[in-house]
Short mmCIF file of C-alpha atoms in Angstrom, two decimals:
data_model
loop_
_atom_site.label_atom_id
_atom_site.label_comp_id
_atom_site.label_asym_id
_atom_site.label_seq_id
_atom_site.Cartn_x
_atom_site.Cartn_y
_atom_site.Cartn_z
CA UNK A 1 20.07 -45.76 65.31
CA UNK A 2 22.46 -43.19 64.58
CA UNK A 3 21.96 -41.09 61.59
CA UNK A 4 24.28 -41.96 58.44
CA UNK A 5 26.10 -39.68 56.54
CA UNK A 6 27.63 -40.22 53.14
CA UNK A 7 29.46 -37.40 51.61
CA UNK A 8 31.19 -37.20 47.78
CA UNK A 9 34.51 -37.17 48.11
CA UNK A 10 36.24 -35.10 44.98
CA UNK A 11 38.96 -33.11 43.71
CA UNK A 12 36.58 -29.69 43.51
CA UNK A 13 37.55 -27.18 46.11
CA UNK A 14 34.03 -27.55 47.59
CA UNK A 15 34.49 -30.69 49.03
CA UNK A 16 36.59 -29.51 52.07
CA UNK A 17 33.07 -27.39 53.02
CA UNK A 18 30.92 -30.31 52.48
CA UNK A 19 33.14 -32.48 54.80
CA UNK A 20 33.53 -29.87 57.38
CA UNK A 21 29.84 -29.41 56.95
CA UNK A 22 29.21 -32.72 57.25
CA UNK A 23 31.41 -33.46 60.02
CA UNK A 24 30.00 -30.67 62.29
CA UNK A 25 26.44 -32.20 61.86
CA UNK A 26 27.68 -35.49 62.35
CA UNK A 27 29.02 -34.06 65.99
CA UNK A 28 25.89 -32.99 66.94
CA UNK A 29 24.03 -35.59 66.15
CA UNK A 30 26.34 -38.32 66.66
CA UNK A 31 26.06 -39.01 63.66
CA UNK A 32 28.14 -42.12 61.41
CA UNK A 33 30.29 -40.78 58.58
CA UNK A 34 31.48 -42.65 55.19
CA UNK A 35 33.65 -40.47 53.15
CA UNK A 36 33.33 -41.97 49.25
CA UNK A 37 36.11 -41.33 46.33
CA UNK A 38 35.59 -42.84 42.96
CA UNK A 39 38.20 -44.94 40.73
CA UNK A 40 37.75 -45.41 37.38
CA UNK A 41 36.13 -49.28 36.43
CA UNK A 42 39.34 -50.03 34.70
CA UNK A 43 41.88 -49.73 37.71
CA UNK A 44 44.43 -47.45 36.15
CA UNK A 45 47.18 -47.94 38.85
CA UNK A 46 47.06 -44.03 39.18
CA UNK A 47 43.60 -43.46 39.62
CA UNK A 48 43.71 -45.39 42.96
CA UNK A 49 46.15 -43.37 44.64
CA UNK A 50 44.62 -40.32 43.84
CA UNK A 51 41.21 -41.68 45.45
CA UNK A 52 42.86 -42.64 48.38
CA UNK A 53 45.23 -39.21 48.60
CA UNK A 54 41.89 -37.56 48.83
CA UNK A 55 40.27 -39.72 50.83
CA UNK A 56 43.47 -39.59 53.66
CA UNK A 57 43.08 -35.56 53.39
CA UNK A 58 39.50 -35.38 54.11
CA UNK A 59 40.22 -38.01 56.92
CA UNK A 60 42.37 -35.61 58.51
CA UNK A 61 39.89 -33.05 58.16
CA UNK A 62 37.52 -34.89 59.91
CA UNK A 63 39.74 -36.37 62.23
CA UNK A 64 40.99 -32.44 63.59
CA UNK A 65 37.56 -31.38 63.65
CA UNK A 66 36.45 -33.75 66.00
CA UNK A 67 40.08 -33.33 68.01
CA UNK A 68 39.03 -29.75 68.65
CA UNK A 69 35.27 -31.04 69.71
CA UNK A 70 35.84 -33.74 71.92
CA UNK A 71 33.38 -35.45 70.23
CA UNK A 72 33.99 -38.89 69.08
CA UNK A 73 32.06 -40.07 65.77
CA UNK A 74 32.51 -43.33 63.58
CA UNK A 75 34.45 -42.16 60.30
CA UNK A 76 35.18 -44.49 57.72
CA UNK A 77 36.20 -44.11 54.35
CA UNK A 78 35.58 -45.90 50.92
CA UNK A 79 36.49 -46.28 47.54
CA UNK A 80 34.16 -46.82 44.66
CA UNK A 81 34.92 -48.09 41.14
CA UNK A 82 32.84 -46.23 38.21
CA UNK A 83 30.64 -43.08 38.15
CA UNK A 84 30.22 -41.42 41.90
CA UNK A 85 26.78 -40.46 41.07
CA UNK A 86 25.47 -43.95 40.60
CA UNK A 87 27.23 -45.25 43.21
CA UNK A 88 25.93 -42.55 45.79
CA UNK A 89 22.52 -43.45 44.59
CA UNK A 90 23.04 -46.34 44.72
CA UNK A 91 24.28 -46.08 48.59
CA UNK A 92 20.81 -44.18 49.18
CA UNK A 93 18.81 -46.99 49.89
CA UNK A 94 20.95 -47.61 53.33
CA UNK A 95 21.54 -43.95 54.35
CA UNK A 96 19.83 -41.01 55.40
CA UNK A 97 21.59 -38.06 53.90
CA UNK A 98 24.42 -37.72 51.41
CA UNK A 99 26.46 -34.48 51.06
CA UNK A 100 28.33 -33.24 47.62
CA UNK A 101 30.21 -30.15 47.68
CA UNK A 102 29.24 -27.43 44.87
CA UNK A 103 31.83 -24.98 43.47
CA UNK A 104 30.72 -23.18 39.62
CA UNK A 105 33.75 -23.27 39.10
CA UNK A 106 33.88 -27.71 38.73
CA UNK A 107 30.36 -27.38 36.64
CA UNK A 108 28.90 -29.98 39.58
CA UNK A 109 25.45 -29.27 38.19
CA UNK A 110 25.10 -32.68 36.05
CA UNK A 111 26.60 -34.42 38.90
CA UNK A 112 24.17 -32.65 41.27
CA UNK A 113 20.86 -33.11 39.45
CA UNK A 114 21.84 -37.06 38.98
CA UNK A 115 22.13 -37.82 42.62
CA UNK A 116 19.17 -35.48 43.80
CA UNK A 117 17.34 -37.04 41.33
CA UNK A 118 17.99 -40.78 41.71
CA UNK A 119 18.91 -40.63 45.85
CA UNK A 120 16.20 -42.61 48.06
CA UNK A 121 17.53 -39.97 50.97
CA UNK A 122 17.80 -36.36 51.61
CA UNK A 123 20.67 -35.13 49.59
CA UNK A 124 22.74 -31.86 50.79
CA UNK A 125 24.34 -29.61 48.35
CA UNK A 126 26.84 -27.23 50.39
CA UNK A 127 28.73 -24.37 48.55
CA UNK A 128 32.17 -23.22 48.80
CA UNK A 129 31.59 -20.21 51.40
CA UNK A 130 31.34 -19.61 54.53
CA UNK A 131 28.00 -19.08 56.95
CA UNK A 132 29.22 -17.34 59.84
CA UNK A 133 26.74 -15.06 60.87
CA UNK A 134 23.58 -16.47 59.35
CA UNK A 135 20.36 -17.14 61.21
CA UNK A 136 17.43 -19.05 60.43
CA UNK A 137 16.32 -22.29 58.28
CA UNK A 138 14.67 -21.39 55.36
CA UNK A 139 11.88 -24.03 53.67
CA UNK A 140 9.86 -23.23 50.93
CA UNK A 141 6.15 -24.34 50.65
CA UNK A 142 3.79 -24.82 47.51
CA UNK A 143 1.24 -26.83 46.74
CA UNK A 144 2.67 -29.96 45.93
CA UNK A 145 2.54 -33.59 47.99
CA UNK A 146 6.07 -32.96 48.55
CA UNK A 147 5.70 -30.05 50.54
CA UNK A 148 4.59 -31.95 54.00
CA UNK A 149 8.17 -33.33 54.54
CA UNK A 150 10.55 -31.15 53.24
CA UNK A 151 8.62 -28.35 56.30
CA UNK A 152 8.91 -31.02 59.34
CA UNK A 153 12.22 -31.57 58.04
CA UNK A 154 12.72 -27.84 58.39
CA UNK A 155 11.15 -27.41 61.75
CA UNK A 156 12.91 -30.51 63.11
CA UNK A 157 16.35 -28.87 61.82
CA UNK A 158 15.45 -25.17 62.91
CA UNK A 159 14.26 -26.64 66.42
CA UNK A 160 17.76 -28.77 66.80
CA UNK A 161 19.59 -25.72 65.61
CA UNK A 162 17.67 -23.17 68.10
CA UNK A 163 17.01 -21.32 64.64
CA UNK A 164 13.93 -19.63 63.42
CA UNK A 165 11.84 -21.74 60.59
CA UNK A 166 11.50 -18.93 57.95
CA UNK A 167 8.36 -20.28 55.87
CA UNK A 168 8.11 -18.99 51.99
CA UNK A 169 5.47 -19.24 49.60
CA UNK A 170 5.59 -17.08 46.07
CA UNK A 171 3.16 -16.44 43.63
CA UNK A 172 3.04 -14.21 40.64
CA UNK A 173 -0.39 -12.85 39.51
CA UNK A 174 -2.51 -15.40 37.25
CA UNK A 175 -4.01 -13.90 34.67
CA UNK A 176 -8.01 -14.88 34.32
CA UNK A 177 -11.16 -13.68 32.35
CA UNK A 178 -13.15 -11.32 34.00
CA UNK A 179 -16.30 -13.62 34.71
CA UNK A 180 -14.13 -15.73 36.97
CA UNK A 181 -12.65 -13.18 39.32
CA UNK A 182 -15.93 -12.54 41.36
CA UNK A 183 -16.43 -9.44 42.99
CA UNK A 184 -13.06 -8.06 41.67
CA UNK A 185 -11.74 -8.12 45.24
CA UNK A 186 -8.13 -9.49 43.87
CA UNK A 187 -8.06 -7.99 41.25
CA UNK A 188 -4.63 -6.17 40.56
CA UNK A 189 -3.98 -3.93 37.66
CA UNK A 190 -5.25 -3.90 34.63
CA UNK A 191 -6.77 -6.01 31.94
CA UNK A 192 -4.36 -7.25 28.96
CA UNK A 193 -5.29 -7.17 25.35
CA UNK A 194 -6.53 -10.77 25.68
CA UNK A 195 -9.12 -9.74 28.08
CA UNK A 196 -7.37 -11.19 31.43
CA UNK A 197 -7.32 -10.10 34.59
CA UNK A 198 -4.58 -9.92 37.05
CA UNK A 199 -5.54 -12.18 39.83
CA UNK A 200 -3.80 -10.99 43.30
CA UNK A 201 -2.96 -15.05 44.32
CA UNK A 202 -1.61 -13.58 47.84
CA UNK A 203 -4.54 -14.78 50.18
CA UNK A 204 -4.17 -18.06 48.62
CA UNK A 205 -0.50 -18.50 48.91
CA UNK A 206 -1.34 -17.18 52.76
CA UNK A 207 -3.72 -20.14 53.53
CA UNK A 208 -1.59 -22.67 51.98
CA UNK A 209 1.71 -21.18 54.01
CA UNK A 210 -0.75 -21.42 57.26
CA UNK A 211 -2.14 -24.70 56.50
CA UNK A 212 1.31 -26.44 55.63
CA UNK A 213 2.60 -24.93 59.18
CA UNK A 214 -0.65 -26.40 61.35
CA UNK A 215 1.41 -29.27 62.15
CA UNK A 216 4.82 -28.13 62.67
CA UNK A 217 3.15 -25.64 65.25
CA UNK A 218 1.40 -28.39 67.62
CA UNK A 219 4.69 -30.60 67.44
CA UNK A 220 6.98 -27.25 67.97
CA UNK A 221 5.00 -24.82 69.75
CA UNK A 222 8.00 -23.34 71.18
CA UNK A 223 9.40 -22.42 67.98
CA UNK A 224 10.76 -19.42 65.85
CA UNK A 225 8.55 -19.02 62.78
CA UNK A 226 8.16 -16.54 60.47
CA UNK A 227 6.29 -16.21 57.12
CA UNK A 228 7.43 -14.76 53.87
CA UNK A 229 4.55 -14.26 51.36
CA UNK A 230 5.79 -12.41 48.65
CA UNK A 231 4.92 -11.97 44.88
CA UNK A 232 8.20 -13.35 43.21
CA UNK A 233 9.55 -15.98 40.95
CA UNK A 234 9.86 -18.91 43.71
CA UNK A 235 13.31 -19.73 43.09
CA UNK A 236 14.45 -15.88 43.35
CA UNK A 237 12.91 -15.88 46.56
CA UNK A 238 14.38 -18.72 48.17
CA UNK A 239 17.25 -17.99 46.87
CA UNK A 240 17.33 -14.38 48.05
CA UNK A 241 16.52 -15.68 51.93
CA UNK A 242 18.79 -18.34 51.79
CA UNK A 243 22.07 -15.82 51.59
CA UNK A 244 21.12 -14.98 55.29
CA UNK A 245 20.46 -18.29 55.97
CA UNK A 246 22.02 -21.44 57.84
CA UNK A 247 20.27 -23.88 55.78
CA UNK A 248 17.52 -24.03 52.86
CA UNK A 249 15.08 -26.79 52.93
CA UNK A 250 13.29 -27.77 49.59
CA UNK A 251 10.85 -30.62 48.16
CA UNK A 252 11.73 -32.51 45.24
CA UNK A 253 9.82 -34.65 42.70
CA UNK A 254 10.19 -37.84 41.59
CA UNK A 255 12.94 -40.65 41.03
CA UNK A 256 14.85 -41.35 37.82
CA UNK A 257 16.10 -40.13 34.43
CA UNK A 258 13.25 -38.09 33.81
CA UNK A 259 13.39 -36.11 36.90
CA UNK A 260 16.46 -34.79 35.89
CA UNK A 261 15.06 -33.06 32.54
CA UNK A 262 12.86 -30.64 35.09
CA UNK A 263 15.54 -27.68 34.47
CA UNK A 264 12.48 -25.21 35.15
CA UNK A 265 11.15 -26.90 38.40
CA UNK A 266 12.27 -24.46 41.70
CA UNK A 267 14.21 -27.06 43.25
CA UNK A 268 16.29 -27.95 40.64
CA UNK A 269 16.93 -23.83 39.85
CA UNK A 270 17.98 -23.35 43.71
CA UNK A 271 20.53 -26.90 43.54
CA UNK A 272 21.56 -24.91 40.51
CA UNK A 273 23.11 -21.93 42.41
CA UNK A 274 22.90 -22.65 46.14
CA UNK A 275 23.56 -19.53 48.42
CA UNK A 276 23.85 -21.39 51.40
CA UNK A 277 23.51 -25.13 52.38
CA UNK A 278 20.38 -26.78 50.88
CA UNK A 279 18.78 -29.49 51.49
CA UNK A 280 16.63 -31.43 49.25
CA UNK A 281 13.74 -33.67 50.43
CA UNK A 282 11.83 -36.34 48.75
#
């Protein structure tokens, strides 16, 4: 079955990247579009015809990018009555990935942290610039059950692509008391005035980079991959590799209202500010 594609349809300038984005994937993958507009529940007469103006222009978009392709795709397009959020979650359960276009300058962050956090599917966030000239699919690894599917998602995209799977782990030094750090081999610095020790957490963000890439190694041995182990704030540094990037890959956590209260969690900080299309995976 073909993958399905559902993008958010809006009157931010971002939207004609996500439905080019989306629209080029769909190409390559043959992919089945639904472009989705929202009217208000009470059916002001105006509110229609604006959804379906914008819906008729992002049409044509599609409709000239596969013109210049040759591809055919199935396009259709569809308007919703109430909040677009809700309704794209809402769509989630049937699809596999739904796109939303971010600009700063709409303040699409609420919008964005409701559908990552409710969607059953992947969910795309694409931002209003260009990627010509990037290389490489970024994913970022840690230690959570997440982790496993958001890195074959990556490898899966980077091998499609014939990009290089650039695998990140962070960690910051943890500080620790002094008859826990062993022989003092990772030992960084020096002690605070609480008694704690730096703790150099590199080797162990190593083995869990290496262990998280065992698999994605026998099912692509052909591929690209390169590790980035770096002390850094996670979200700086996925951020930071995603500006040379074609795509970011992250995990997220969880389902639901509460999800969406996890301002400080790295996925939510990267959908925050995307520097290149991003991917979340659940």
């Amino acid at each position: 079955m073909p993958e399905r594609i559902v993008v958010a349809v809006t009157e931010s300038a971002s939207t004609e990247y996500a439905v080019a984005w989306a629209a080029a994937r769909a190409v390559d993958r043959d992919a089945h579009v639904t472009l989705v507009a929202a009217s208000p529940e009470d059916r002001d007469d105006e509110a229609v015809p604006t959804a379906r103006i914008l819906l008729d222009a992002e049409g044509a978009r599609v409709a000239e990018i596969v013109a210049r392709t040759g591809v055919d795709i199935a396009v259709e397009t569809r308007i919703v009555r109430g909040d677009l959020a809700h309704r794209l979650v809402e769509a989630s359960d049937t699809v596999e990935l739904i796109v939303i276009g971010h600009d700063h300058a709409d303040h699409h962050g609420a919008l964005v942290r409701h559908i990552v956090s409710g969607a059953h599917a992947a969910v795309a966030v694409i931002p209003a610039a260009g990627s010509v000239g990037r290389q490489g699919v970024v994913v970022g690894i840690d230690d959570s059950d997440v982790t496993p599917a958001a890195v074959a998602f990556a490898a899966d995209e980077a091998a499609r692509q014939g990009q290089p799977l650039i695998a990140a782990s962070a960690w910051l030094p943890a500080p620790m008391p002094g008859d826990l750090t062993g022989s003092g081999d990772y030992l960084i610095g020096s002690v605070d005035p609480a008694g704690l020790y730096p703790v150099d957490l590199a080797p162990v963000a190593t083995e869990r980079i290496e262990r998280a890439l065992e698999p994605v190694r026998a099912a692509h041995p052909t591929l690209d991959v390169h590790v980035r182990v770096e002390e850094a704030d996670a979200a700086q540094l996925l951020t930071d590799l995603a500006r040379e990037a074609t795509l970011l890959v992250v995990g997220t956590h969880g389902r639901g209202a509460l999800a969406r209260f996890f301002l400080g969690s790295v996925s939510t900080a990267v959908l925050a500010d995307p520097t290149s299309p991003t991917i979340a995976v659940r």
